[in-house]
Coordinates of N, CA and C in Angstrom, one line a residue:
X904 N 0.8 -1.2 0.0 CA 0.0 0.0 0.0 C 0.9 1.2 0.0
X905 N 0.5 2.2 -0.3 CA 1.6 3.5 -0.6 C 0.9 3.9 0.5
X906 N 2.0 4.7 0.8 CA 2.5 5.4 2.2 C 1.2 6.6 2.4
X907 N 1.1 7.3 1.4 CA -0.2 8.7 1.1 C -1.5 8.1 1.4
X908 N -1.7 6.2 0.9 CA -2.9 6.0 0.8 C -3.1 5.4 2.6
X909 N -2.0 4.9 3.0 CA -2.2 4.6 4.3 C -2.3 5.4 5.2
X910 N -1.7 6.9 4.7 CA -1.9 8.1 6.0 C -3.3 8.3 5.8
X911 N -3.6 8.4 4.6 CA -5.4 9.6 4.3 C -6.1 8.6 5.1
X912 N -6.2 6.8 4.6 CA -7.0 6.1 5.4 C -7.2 6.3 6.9
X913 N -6.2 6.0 7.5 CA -5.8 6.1 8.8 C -6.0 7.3 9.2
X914 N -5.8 8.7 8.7 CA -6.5 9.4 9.2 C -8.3 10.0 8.9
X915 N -8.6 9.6 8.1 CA -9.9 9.4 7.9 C -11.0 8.6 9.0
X916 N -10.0 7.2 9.2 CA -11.0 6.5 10.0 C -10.8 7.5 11.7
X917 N -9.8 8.1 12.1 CA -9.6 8.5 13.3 C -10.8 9.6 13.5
X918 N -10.9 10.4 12.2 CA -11.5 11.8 12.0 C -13.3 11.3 12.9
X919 N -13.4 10.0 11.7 CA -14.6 9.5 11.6 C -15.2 9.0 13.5
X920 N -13.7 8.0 13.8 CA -14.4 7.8 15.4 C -14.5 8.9 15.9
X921 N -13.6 10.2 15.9 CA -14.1 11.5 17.1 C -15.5 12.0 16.3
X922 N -16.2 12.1 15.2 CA -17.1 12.6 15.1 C -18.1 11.8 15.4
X923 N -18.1 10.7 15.5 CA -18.8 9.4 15.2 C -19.4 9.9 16.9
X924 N -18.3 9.6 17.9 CA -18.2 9.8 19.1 C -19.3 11.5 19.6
X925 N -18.6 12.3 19.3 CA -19.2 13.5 19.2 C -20.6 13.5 18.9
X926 N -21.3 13.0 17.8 CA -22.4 13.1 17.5 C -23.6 11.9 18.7
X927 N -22.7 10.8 18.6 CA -23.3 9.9 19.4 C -23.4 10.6 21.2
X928 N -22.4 11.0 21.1 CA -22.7 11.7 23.1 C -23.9 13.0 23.8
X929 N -24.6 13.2 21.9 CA -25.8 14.0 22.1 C -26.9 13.0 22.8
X930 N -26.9 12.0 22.8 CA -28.2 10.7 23.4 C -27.4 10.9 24.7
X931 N -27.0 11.3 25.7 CA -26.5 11.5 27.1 C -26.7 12.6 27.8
X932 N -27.0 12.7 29.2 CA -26.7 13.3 29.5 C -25.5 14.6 30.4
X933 N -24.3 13.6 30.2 CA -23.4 14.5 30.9 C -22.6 14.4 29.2
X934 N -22.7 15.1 28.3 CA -22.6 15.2 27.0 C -21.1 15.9 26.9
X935 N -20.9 16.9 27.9 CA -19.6 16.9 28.1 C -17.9 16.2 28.5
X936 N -18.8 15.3 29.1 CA -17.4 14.6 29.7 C -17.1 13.2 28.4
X937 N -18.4 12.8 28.1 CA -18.5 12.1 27.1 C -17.7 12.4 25.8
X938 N -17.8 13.6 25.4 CA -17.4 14.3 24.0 C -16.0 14.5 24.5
X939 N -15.6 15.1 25.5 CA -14.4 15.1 25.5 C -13.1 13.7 25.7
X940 N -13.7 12.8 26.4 CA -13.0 11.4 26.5 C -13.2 10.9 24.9
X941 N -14.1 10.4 24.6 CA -14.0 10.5 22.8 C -13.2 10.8 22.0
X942 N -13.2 12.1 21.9 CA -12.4 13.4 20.7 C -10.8 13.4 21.7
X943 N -10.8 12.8 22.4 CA -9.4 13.1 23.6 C -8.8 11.0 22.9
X944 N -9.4 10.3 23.1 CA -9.2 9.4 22.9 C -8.7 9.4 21.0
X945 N -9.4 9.4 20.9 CA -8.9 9.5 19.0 C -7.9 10.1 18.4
X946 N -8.1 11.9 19.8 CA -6.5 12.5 19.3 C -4.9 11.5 20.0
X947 N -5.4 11.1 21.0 CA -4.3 10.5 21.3 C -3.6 9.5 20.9
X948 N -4.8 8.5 19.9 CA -4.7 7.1 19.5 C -3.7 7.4 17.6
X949 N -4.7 8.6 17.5 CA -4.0 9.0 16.0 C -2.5 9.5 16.0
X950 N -2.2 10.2 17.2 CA -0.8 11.0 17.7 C -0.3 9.7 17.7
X951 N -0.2 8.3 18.3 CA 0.0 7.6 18.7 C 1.3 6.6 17.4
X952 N -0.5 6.7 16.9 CA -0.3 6.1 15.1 C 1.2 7.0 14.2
X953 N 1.0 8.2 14.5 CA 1.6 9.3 13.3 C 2.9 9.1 13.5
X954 N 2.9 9.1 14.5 CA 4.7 9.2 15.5 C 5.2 7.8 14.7
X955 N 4.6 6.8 15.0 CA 4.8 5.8 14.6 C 4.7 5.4 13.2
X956 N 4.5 5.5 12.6 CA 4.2 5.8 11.3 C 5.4 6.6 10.7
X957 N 5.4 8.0 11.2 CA 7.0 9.0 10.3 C 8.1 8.5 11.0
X958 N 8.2 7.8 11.7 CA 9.5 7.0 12.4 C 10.2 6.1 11.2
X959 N 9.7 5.4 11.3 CA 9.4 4.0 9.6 C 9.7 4.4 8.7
X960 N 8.6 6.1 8.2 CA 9.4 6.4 6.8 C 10.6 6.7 6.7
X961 N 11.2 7.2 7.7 CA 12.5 7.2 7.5 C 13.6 7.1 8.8
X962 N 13.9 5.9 8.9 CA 14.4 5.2 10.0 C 15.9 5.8 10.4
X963 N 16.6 5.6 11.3 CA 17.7 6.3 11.6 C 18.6 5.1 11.3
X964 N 19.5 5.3 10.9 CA 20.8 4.3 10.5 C 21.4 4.7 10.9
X965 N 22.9 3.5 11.5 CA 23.7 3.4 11.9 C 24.8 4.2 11.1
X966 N 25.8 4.8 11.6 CA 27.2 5.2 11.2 C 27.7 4.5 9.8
X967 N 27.9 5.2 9.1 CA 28.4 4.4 7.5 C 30.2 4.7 7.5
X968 N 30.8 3.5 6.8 CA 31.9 3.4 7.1 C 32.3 3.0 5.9
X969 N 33.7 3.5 5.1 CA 34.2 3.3 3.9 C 34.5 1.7 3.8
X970 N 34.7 1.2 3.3 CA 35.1 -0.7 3.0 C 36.5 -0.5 3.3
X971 N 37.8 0.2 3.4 CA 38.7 0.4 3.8 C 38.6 0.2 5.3
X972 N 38.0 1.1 6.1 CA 37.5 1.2 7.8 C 37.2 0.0 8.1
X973 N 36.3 -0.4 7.4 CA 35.3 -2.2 7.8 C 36.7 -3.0 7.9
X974 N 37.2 -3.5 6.8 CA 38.5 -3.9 6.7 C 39.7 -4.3 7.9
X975 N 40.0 -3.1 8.1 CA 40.8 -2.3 9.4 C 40.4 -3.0 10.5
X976 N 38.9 -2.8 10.8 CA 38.3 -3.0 12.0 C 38.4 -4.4 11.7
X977 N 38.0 -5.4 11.1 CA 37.7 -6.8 10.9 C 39.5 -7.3 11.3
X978 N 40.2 -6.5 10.4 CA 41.9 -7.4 11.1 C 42.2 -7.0 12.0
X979 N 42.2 -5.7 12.7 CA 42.9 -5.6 14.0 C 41.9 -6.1 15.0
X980 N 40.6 -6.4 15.0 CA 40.3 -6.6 16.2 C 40.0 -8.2 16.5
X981 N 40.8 -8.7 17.7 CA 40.6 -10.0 18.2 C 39.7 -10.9 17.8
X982 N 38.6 -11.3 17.7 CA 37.5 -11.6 17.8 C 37.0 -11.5 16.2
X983 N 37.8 -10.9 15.5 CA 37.1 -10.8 14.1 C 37.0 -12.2 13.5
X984 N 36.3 -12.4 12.1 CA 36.3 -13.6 11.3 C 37.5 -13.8 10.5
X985 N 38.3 -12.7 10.4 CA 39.4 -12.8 9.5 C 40.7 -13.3 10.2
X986 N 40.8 -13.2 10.9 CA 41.9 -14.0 11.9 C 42.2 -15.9 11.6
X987 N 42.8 -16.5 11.8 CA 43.2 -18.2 11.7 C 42.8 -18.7 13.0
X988 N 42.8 -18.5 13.8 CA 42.6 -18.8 15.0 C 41.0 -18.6 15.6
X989 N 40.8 -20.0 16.2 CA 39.3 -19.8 16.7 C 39.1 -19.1 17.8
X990 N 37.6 -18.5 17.6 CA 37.3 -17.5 18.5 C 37.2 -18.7 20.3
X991 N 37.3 -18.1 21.3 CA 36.9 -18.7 22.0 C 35.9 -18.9 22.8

């Protein structure tokens, strides 16, 4: 699924439970506390989703190192695979 169609959905359906919510907490009487746990629940759940979501598109990577450096590091250090001698 492309990335644009997953945010609009996802945020579409969020839109839909706080209004969904909203309109349904007119059948109540404490109309307020109702509307706001609702519309409070949905912003939190969507914040939740977004964070999580722009993380992914573009992930943080590790340090990049020339094939020269990799090298270096692989023979000088003890424990490498390039060494004759088993690791212990």
């Amino acid at each position: 699924m492309d990335k644009y169609v997953t945010f609009s959905l996802l945020t579409i359906f969020w839109l839909l439970v706080a209004i969904i919510g909203f309109v349904v907490s007119y059948r109540y009487e404490e109309r307020g506390i109702i509307r706001c746990c609702v519309i409070l629940t949905a912003v939190c759940c969507y914040l939740a989703w977004l964070v999580t979501f722009l993380m992914q598109l573009n992930p943080l990577v590790g340090p990049r190192a020339s094939q020269k450096i990799i090298y270096g590091i692989m023979t000088y250090w003890p424990n490498s695979f390039v060494h004759d001698q088993k690791d212990p």
